[in-house]
Amino acid sequence: MVLDTIQQRISLIEEHIHAACERAGRKREDLSIVAVTKQVSAKRTKEAINAGIKNVGENRPDGLLSKRSEIRDDNVKWHFIGNVQSRKVKDIINEIDVLHSLDRMSIAKEIQKRAEKIVQCFVQVNVSGEESKSGLHPDELLSFIEELSNYDKIRVIGLMTMAPFTKDEDLIRNVFRSLRKLRDEISSKQFGHAPCTQLSMGMSNDYVIAIEEGATHVRIGTALVGTESEGDV
Ligand SMILES: *Cc1c(COP(=O)(O)O)cnc(C)c1O
């Protein structure tokens, strides 16, 4: 199959998603695709939206703000998926629908100060333990989430992680499985501020494994929108 339109790329991804849902006994509608557009223009982001994408993810404040103001579409939900500096929280927090990268109390404090309404957040966990990755150590997770009950602007809807960049599928699967276990532990506590039912995991290379392991949000960039420099869409 020649993937020369975004529509074709989405169709292929949907095929993979349906097959993975079937294998895992899951329903397609329990899963959202977040199209990660950090490497492409607002124009190409619009093409993805026209092809049916309803959730867009960016990892830098500038990219998020410029795309959002250019696109102005009330049907689109905006996801911030990157590491955010405390001093930048005020720029984005009232412009997004979901934050995937809450991993420090300094960010929580800043959200509490700046947000005009409750913010849906994923808490990011560094399951694989790689030094280069952001996120809480799994051992710190429970006390972090307990402490978040002091911040009524924050609702913890789930956990997020990034798998290591490797071809070792068992390793990737174990990371996703561990995040799911952590999610189950937290959600079983039935915290009012942290229902924690969702799992944001899986990118272009590993979203099929993530879905098999329970992802509710897959964050797909290059497989969906390509990169502008490829010139292939
Ligand atoms: C860039 C990015 C993605 C998407 O990566 P692809 O490999 O292009 O699908 C997903 N999640 C985060 C946090 C990212 O920074």
PDB file of C-alpha atoms and ligand atoms in Angstrom:
ATOM      1  CA  MET A   1       0.000   0.000   0.000  1.00  0.00           C
ATOM      2  CA  VAL A   2       1.361   3.385  -0.947  1.00  0.00           C
ATOM      3  CA  LEU A   3       0.747   5.789   1.886  1.00  0.00           C
ATOM      4  CA  ASP A   4       0.458   9.059   0.085  1.00  0.00           C
ATOM      5  CA  THR A   5      -2.459  10.623   1.870  1.00  0.00           C
ATOM      6  CA  ILE A   6      -3.188  11.087   5.547  1.00  0.00           C
ATOM      7  CA  GLN A   7      -6.507   9.342   4.968  1.00  0.00           C
ATOM      8  CA  GLN A   8      -4.638   6.227   3.806  1.00  0.00           C
ATOM      9  CA  ARG A   9      -2.294   6.375   6.761  1.00  0.00           C
ATOM     10  CA  ILE A  10      -5.246   6.619   9.135  1.00  0.00           C
ATOM     11  CA  SER A  11      -7.002   3.707   7.406  1.00  0.00           C
ATOM     12  CA  LEU A  12      -3.950   1.509   7.858  1.00  0.00           C
ATOM     13  CA  ILE A  13      -3.598   2.520  11.519  1.00  0.00           C
ATOM     14  CA  GLU A  14      -7.313   1.793  12.036  1.00  0.00           C
ATOM     15  CA  GLU A  15      -6.817  -1.685  10.558  1.00  0.00           C
ATOM     16  CA  HIS A  16      -4.005  -2.377  13.004  1.00  0.00           C
ATOM     17  CA  ILE A  17      -6.065  -0.964  15.868  1.00  0.00           C
ATOM     18  CA  HIS A  18      -9.103  -3.072  15.037  1.00  0.00           C
ATOM     19  CA  ALA A  19      -6.976  -6.215  14.840  1.00  0.00           C
ATOM     20  CA  ALA A  20      -5.301  -5.425  18.173  1.00  0.00           C
ATOM     21  CA  CYS A  21      -8.676  -4.718  19.836  1.00  0.00           C
ATOM     22  CA  GLU A  22      -9.991  -8.006  18.526  1.00  0.00           C
ATOM     23  CA  ARG A  23      -6.994  -9.944  19.863  1.00  0.00           C
ATOM     24  CA  ALA A  24      -7.352  -8.271  23.247  1.00  0.00           C
ATOM     25  CA  GLY A  25     -11.148  -8.539  23.433  1.00  0.00           C
ATOM     26  CA  ARG A  26     -11.493  -4.771  23.590  1.00  0.00           C
ATOM     27  CA  LYS A  27     -13.850  -2.284  21.957  1.00  0.00           C
ATOM     28  CA  ARG A  28     -12.522   0.240  19.455  1.00  0.00           C
ATOM     29  CA  GLU A  29     -14.580   3.003  21.057  1.00  0.00           C
ATOM     30  CA  ASP A  30     -12.714   2.596  24.359  1.00  0.00           C
ATOM     31  CA  LEU A  31      -9.595   3.927  22.688  1.00  0.00           C
ATOM     32  CA  SER A  32      -8.617   7.401  21.434  1.00  0.00           C
ATOM     33  CA  ILE A  33      -5.963   8.280  18.898  1.00  0.00           C
ATOM     34  CA  VAL A  34      -4.033  11.414  19.774  1.00  0.00           C
ATOM     35  CA  ALA A  35      -2.353  12.642  16.579  1.00  0.00           C
ATOM     36  CA  VAL A  36       1.044  14.038  17.530  1.00  0.00           C
ATOM     37  CA  THR A  37       1.709  16.950  15.188  1.00  0.00           C
ATOM     38  CA  LYS A  38       4.925  18.355  16.675  1.00  0.00           C
ATOM     39  CA  GLN A  39       6.870  17.662  13.491  1.00  0.00           C
ATOM     40  CA  VAL A  40       4.384  19.056  10.993  1.00  0.00           C
ATOM     41  CA  SER A  41       2.675  22.312  10.056  1.00  0.00           C
ATOM     42  CA  ALA A  42      -0.783  23.583  10.996  1.00  0.00           C
ATOM     43  CA  LYS A  43      -1.790  22.885   7.412  1.00  0.00           C
ATOM     44  CA  ARG A  44      -1.016  19.217   7.678  1.00  0.00           C
ATOM     45  CA  THR A  45      -2.618  19.110  11.120  1.00  0.00           C
ATOM     46  CA  LYS A  46      -5.796  20.440   9.502  1.00  0.00           C
ATOM     47  CA  GLU A  47      -5.622  17.687   6.902  1.00  0.00           C
ATOM     48  CA  ALA A  48      -5.541  15.117   9.695  1.00  0.00           C
ATOM     49  CA  ILE A  49      -8.542  16.787  11.357  1.00  0.00           C
ATOM     50  CA  ASN A  50     -10.410  16.766   8.053  1.00  0.00           C
ATOM     51  CA  ALA A  51      -9.631  13.060   7.804  1.00  0.00           C
ATOM     52  CA  GLY A  52     -11.374  12.442  11.132  1.00  0.00           C
ATOM     53  CA  ILE A  53      -8.794  13.138  13.841  1.00  0.00           C
ATOM     54  CA  LYS A  54     -10.400  14.630  16.972  1.00  0.00           C
ATOM     55  CA  ASN A  55      -7.442  14.722  19.385  1.00  0.00           C
ATOM     56  CA  VAL A  56      -4.221  16.590  18.657  1.00  0.00           C
ATOM     57  CA  GLY A  57      -1.049  16.404  20.761  1.00  0.00           C
ATOM     58  CA  GLU A  58       1.905  18.805  20.945  1.00  0.00           C
ATOM     59  CA  ASN A  59       4.989  18.688  23.148  1.00  0.00           C
ATOM     60  CA  ARG A  60       6.016  22.360  23.167  1.00  0.00           C
ATOM     61  CA  PRO A  61       4.023  25.383  24.316  1.00  0.00           C
ATOM     62  CA  ASP A  62       4.805  27.358  21.152  1.00  0.00           C
ATOM     63  CA  GLY A  63       3.655  24.582  18.839  1.00  0.00           C
ATOM     64  CA  LEU A  64       0.479  24.057  20.811  1.00  0.00           C
ATOM     65  CA  LEU A  65      -0.433  27.732  20.932  1.00  0.00           C
ATOM     66  CA  SER A  66       0.306  28.512  17.302  1.00  0.00           C
ATOM     67  CA  LYS A  67      -1.579  25.476  15.958  1.00  0.00           C
ATOM     68  CA  ARG A  68      -4.503  26.021  18.242  1.00  0.00           C
ATOM     69  CA  SER A  69      -4.917  29.641  17.266  1.00  0.00           C
ATOM     70  CA  GLU A  70      -4.528  28.875  13.578  1.00  0.00           C
ATOM     71  CA  ILE A  71      -6.901  25.911  13.576  1.00  0.00           C
ATOM     72  CA  ARG A  72      -9.697  27.226  15.842  1.00  0.00           C
ATOM     73  CA  ASP A  73     -11.896  24.152  15.784  1.00  0.00           C
ATOM     74  CA  ASP A  74     -14.191  23.538  18.743  1.00  0.00           C
ATOM     75  CA  ASN A  75     -14.477  19.845  17.916  1.00  0.00           C
ATOM     76  CA  VAL A  76     -10.774  19.247  18.455  1.00  0.00           C
ATOM     77  CA  LYS A  77      -9.328  18.374  21.848  1.00  0.00           C
ATOM     78  CA  TRP A  78      -5.803  19.626  22.555  1.00  0.00           C
ATOM     79  CA  HIS A  79      -3.365  17.431  24.451  1.00  0.00           C
ATOM     80  CA  PHE A  80      -0.069  18.590  25.903  1.00  0.00           C
ATOM     81  CA  ILE A  81       2.281  15.596  25.935  1.00  0.00           C
ATOM     82  CA  GLY A  82       5.699  17.126  26.602  1.00  0.00           C
ATOM     83  CA  ASN A  83       7.758  18.107  29.576  1.00  0.00           C
ATOM     84  CA  VAL A  84       6.584  21.542  30.709  1.00  0.00           C
ATOM     85  CA  GLN A  85       8.573  24.096  32.691  1.00  0.00           C
ATOM     86  CA  SER A  86       6.778  25.620  35.678  1.00  0.00           C
ATOM     87  CA  ARG A  87       7.026  29.120  34.263  1.00  0.00           C
ATOM     88  CA  LYS A  88       5.324  28.001  31.022  1.00  0.00           C
ATOM     89  CA  VAL A  89       2.332  26.377  32.721  1.00  0.00           C
ATOM     90  CA  LYS A  90       0.395  29.647  32.695  1.00  0.00           C
ATOM     91  CA  ASP A  91       0.767  29.950  28.913  1.00  0.00           C
ATOM     92  CA  ILE A  92      -0.876  26.646  28.102  1.00  0.00           C
ATOM     93  CA  ILE A  93      -2.976  25.431  30.985  1.00  0.00           C
ATOM     94  CA  ASN A  94      -6.179  27.181  29.920  1.00  0.00           C
ATOM     95  CA  GLU A  95      -5.617  26.300  26.257  1.00  0.00           C
ATOM     96  CA  ILE A  96      -5.542  22.519  26.626  1.00  0.00           C
ATOM     97  CA  ASP A  97      -8.050  19.769  27.341  1.00  0.00           C
ATOM     98  CA  VAL A  98      -5.643  17.149  28.691  1.00  0.00           C
ATOM     99  CA  LEU A  99      -2.134  17.235  30.190  1.00  0.00           C
ATOM    100  CA  HIS A 100      -0.241  13.944  29.772  1.00  0.00           C
ATOM    101  CA  SER A 101       2.964  14.851  31.572  1.00  0.00           C
ATOM    102  CA  LEU A 102       2.300  15.779  35.193  1.00  0.00           C
ATOM    103  CA  ASP A 103       5.309  14.493  37.145  1.00  0.00           C
ATOM    104  CA  ARG A 104       6.322  17.168  39.683  1.00  0.00           C
ATOM    105  CA  MET A 105       4.695  18.989  42.559  1.00  0.00           C
ATOM    106  CA  SER A 106       6.013  22.325  41.245  1.00  0.00           C
ATOM    107  CA  ILE A 107       3.843  21.831  38.141  1.00  0.00           C
ATOM    108  CA  ALA A 108       0.831  20.875  40.251  1.00  0.00           C
ATOM    109  CA  LYS A 109       1.237  24.055  42.320  1.00  0.00           C
ATOM    110  CA  GLU A 110       1.450  26.166  39.211  1.00  0.00           C
ATOM    111  CA  ILE A 111      -1.655  24.507  37.732  1.00  0.00           C
ATOM    112  CA  GLN A 112      -3.521  25.200  40.973  1.00  0.00           C
ATOM    113  CA  LYS A 113      -2.551  28.865  40.755  1.00  0.00           C
ATOM    114  CA  ARG A 114      -3.254  29.391  37.058  1.00  0.00           C
ATOM    115  CA  ALA A 115      -6.019  27.082  35.897  1.00  0.00           C
ATOM    116  CA  GLU A 116      -9.479  28.573  35.483  1.00  0.00           C
ATOM    117  CA  LYS A 117     -11.154  25.172  35.643  1.00  0.00           C
ATOM    118  CA  ILE A 118     -10.331  21.589  36.589  1.00  0.00           C
ATOM    119  CA  VAL A 119      -7.578  20.150  34.377  1.00  0.00           C
ATOM    120  CA  GLN A 120      -7.668  16.511  33.275  1.00  0.00           C
ATOM    121  CA  CYS A 121      -4.192  15.112  33.873  1.00  0.00           C
ATOM    122  CA  PHE A 122      -2.232  11.957  33.284  1.00  0.00           C
ATOM    123  CA  VAL A 123       0.582  11.419  35.764  1.00  0.00           C
ATOM    124  CA  GLN A 124       3.734  10.435  33.880  1.00  0.00           C
ATOM    125  CA  VAL A 125       5.654   7.447  35.193  1.00  0.00           C
ATOM    126  CA  ASN A 126       9.177   6.424  34.243  1.00  0.00           C
ATOM    127  CA  VAL A 127       8.530   2.691  34.261  1.00  0.00           C
ATOM    128  CA  SER A 128      11.611   1.696  32.294  1.00  0.00           C
ATOM    129  CA  GLY A 129      13.958   3.614  34.598  1.00  0.00           C
ATOM    130  CA  GLU A 130      15.945   5.165  31.753  1.00  0.00           C
ATOM    131  CA  GLU A 131      17.719   8.272  32.989  1.00  0.00           C
ATOM    132  CA  SER A 132      16.808  10.270  29.908  1.00  0.00           C
ATOM    133  CA  LYS A 133      13.085   9.875  30.528  1.00  0.00           C
ATOM    134  CA  SER A 134      10.842  12.153  32.572  1.00  0.00           C
ATOM    135  CA  GLY A 135       8.290  10.795  34.962  1.00  0.00           C
ATOM    136  CA  LEU A 136       7.991   9.599  38.527  1.00  0.00           C
ATOM    137  CA  HIS A 137       9.645   6.472  39.797  1.00  0.00           C
ATOM    138  CA  PRO A 138       6.907   3.868  40.351  1.00  0.00           C
ATOM    139  CA  ASP A 139       7.683   3.850  44.108  1.00  0.00           C
ATOM    140  CA  GLU A 140       6.899   7.580  44.336  1.00  0.00           C
ATOM    141  CA  LEU A 141       3.608   7.358  42.487  1.00  0.00           C
ATOM    142  CA  LEU A 142       1.126   6.632  45.261  1.00  0.00           C
ATOM    143  CA  SER A 143       2.328   9.342  47.630  1.00  0.00           C
ATOM    144  CA  PHE A 144       2.481  11.838  44.743  1.00  0.00           C
ATOM    145  CA  ILE A 145      -1.110  11.106  43.803  1.00  0.00           C
ATOM    146  CA  GLU A 146      -2.230  11.279  47.432  1.00  0.00           C
ATOM    147  CA  GLU A 147      -0.632  14.692  47.766  1.00  0.00           C
ATOM    148  CA  LEU A 148      -2.422  15.914  44.645  1.00  0.00           C
ATOM    149  CA  SER A 149      -5.687  15.792  46.619  1.00  0.00           C
ATOM    150  CA  ASN A 150      -4.591  19.183  48.012  1.00  0.00           C
ATOM    151  CA  TYR A 151      -4.987  20.712  44.548  1.00  0.00           C
ATOM    152  CA  ASP A 152      -8.614  20.894  43.554  1.00  0.00           C
ATOM    153  CA  LYS A 153      -7.827  22.085  40.014  1.00  0.00           C
ATOM    154  CA  ILE A 154      -6.258  18.723  39.190  1.00  0.00           C
ATOM    155  CA  ARG A 155      -8.092  15.552  38.247  1.00  0.00           C
ATOM    156  CA  VAL A 156      -5.916  12.495  37.669  1.00  0.00           C
ATOM    157  CA  ILE A 157      -7.645  10.613  34.873  1.00  0.00           C
ATOM    158  CA  GLY A 158      -4.837   8.103  34.323  1.00  0.00           C
ATOM    159  CA  LEU A 159      -1.154   7.282  33.940  1.00  0.00           C
ATOM    160  CA  MET A 160       1.195   7.912  31.028  1.00  0.00           C
ATOM    161  CA  THR A 161       4.519   6.383  30.061  1.00  0.00           C
ATOM    162  CA  MET A 162       6.975   6.133  27.187  1.00  0.00           C
ATOM    163  CA  ALA A 163       8.459   2.740  26.397  1.00  0.00           C
ATOM    164  CA  PRO A 164      12.177   2.445  25.677  1.00  0.00           C
ATOM    165  CA  PHE A 165      13.248   2.867  22.072  1.00  0.00           C
ATOM    166  CA  THR A 166      14.099  -0.735  21.286  1.00  0.00           C
ATOM    167  CA  LYS A 167      13.159  -3.615  19.012  1.00  0.00           C
ATOM    168  CA  ASP A 168      12.728  -5.876  22.040  1.00  0.00           C
ATOM    169  CA  GLU A 169       8.950  -6.321  22.067  1.00  0.00           C
ATOM    170  CA  ASP A 170       8.915  -8.237  25.348  1.00  0.00           C
ATOM    171  CA  LEU A 171      10.641  -5.360  27.071  1.00  0.00           C
ATOM    172  CA  ILE A 172       8.140  -2.874  25.632  1.00  0.00           C
ATOM    173  CA  ARG A 173       5.223  -5.100  26.606  1.00  0.00           C
ATOM    174  CA  ASN A 174       6.515  -5.413  30.169  1.00  0.00           C
ATOM    175  CA  VAL A 175       6.720  -1.640  30.503  1.00  0.00           C
ATOM    176  CA  PHE A 176       3.096  -1.246  29.374  1.00  0.00           C
ATOM    177  CA  ARG A 177       1.964  -4.091  31.591  1.00  0.00           C
ATOM    178  CA  SER A 178       3.658  -2.507  34.602  1.00  0.00           C
ATOM    179  CA  LEU A 179       1.915   0.799  33.936  1.00  0.00           C
ATOM    180  CA  ARG A 180      -1.406  -0.991  33.749  1.00  0.00           C
ATOM    181  CA  LYS A 181      -0.751  -2.667  37.115  1.00  0.00           C
ATOM    182  CA  LEU A 182       0.084   0.698  38.661  1.00  0.00           C
ATOM    183  CA  ARG A 183      -3.107   2.136  37.172  1.00  0.00           C
ATOM    184  CA  ASP A 184      -5.148  -0.719  38.675  1.00  0.00           C
ATOM    185  CA  GLU A 185      -3.544  -0.155  42.086  1.00  0.00           C
ATOM    186  CA  ILE A 186      -4.339   3.550  42.091  1.00  0.00           C
ATOM    187  CA  SER A 187      -7.862   3.215  40.690  1.00  0.00           C
ATOM    188  CA  SER A 188      -8.711   0.556  43.297  1.00  0.00           C
ATOM    189  CA  LYS A 189      -8.171   3.199  46.001  1.00  0.00           C
ATOM    190  CA  GLN A 190     -11.124   5.155  44.588  1.00  0.00           C
ATOM    191  CA  PHE A 191      -9.651   8.565  45.264  1.00  0.00           C
ATOM    192  CA  GLY A 192     -12.181  11.280  44.478  1.00  0.00           C
ATOM    193  CA  HIS A 193      -9.571  13.479  42.803  1.00  0.00           C
ATOM    194  CA  ALA A 194      -7.900  10.577  40.995  1.00  0.00           C
ATOM    195  CA  PRO A 195     -10.250   8.085  39.347  1.00  0.00           C
ATOM    196  CA  CYS A 196      -7.210   7.022  37.312  1.00  0.00           C
ATOM    197  CA  THR A 197      -8.964   4.768  34.831  1.00  0.00           C
ATOM    198  CA  GLN A 198      -7.032   5.701  31.656  1.00  0.00           C
ATOM    199  CA  LEU A 199      -3.683   4.686  30.163  1.00  0.00           C
ATOM    200  CA  SER A 200      -1.764   6.953  27.767  1.00  0.00           C
ATOM    201  CA  MET A 201       0.814   4.685  26.152  1.00  0.00           C
ATOM    202  CA  GLY A 202       1.935   3.635  22.690  1.00  0.00           C
ATOM    203  CA  MET A 203       3.514   5.632  19.846  1.00  0.00           C
ATOM    204  CA  SER A 204       4.122   4.954  16.141  1.00  0.00           C
ATOM    205  CA  ASN A 205       6.380   1.971  16.759  1.00  0.00           C
ATOM    206  CA  ASP A 206       4.579   0.315  19.624  1.00  0.00           C
ATOM    207  CA  TYR A 207       0.898   1.329  19.660  1.00  0.00           C
ATOM    208  CA  VAL A 208      -0.287  -2.169  18.739  1.00  0.00           C
ATOM    209  CA  ILE A 209       1.433  -3.664  21.787  1.00  0.00           C
ATOM    210  CA  ALA A 210       0.106  -0.821  23.935  1.00  0.00           C
ATOM    211  CA  ILE A 211      -3.475  -1.512  22.841  1.00  0.00           C
ATOM    212  CA  GLU A 212      -3.071  -5.212  23.576  1.00  0.00           C
ATOM    213  CA  GLU A 213      -1.922  -4.190  27.068  1.00  0.00           C
ATOM    214  CA  GLY A 214      -4.828  -1.833  27.713  1.00  0.00           C
ATOM    215  CA  ALA A 215      -3.953   1.638  26.338  1.00  0.00           C
ATOM    216  CA  THR A 216      -6.901   4.034  26.218  1.00  0.00           C
ATOM    217  CA  HIS A 217      -4.927   6.803  24.495  1.00  0.00           C
ATOM    218  CA  VAL A 218      -2.265   6.103  21.873  1.00  0.00           C
ATOM    219  CA  ARG A 219      -0.071   9.056  20.866  1.00  0.00           C
ATOM    220  CA  ILE A 220       0.808   8.595  17.203  1.00  0.00           C
ATOM    221  CA  GLY A 221       3.028  11.022  15.310  1.00  0.00           C
ATOM    222  CA  THR A 222       5.134   9.925  12.356  1.00  0.00           C
ATOM    223  CA  ALA A 223       2.996   6.926  11.364  1.00  0.00           C
ATOM    224  CA  LEU A 224       0.007   9.221  11.054  1.00  0.00           C
ATOM    225  CA  VAL A 225       1.156  12.640   9.858  1.00  0.00           C
ATOM    226  CA  GLY A 226       4.682  11.784   8.699  1.00  0.00           C
ATOM    227  CA  THR A 227       7.307  14.462   8.957  1.00  0.00           C
ATOM    228  CA  GLU A 228       7.164  17.535   6.763  1.00  0.00           C
ATOM    229  CA  SER A 229      10.590  16.829   5.315  1.00  0.00           C
ATOM    230  CA  GLU A 230       9.526  13.459   3.877  1.00  0.00           C
ATOM    231  CA  GLY A 231       7.370  15.347   1.409  1.00  0.00           C
ATOM    232  CA  ASP A 232       5.259  12.237   1.076  1.00  0.00           C
ATOM    233  CA  VAL A 233       1.842  13.441   2.094  1.00  0.00           C
TER     234      VAL A 233
HETATM  235  C1  LIG B   1       6.752  12.657  19.702  1.00  0.00           C
HETATM  236  C2  LIG B   1       5.969  11.973  20.752  1.00  0.00           C
HETATM  237  C3  LIG B   1       5.054  10.954  20.411  1.00  0.00           C
HETATM  238  C4  LIG B   1       4.855  10.453  18.993  1.00  0.00           C
HETATM  239  O1  LIG B   1       5.993   9.821  18.504  1.00  0.00           O
HETATM  240  P1  LIG B   1       5.997   9.022  17.105  1.00  0.00           P
HETATM  241  O2  LIG B   1       7.062   8.026  17.269  1.00  0.00           O
HETATM  242  O3  LIG B   1       6.255  10.029  16.051  1.00  0.00           O
HETATM  243  O4  LIG B   1       4.644   8.389  16.967  1.00  0.00           O
HETATM  244  C5  LIG B   1       4.320  10.396  21.443  1.00  0.00           C
HETATM  245  N1  LIG B   1       4.466  10.787  22.732  1.00  0.00           N
HETATM  246  C6  LIG B   1       5.335  11.743  23.094  1.00  0.00           C
HETATM  247  C7  LIG B   1       5.454  12.128  24.530  1.00  0.00           C
HETATM  248  C8  LIG B   1       6.120  12.361  22.122  1.00  0.00           C
HETATM  249  O5  LIG B   1       6.992  13.321  22.489  1.00  0.00           O
END
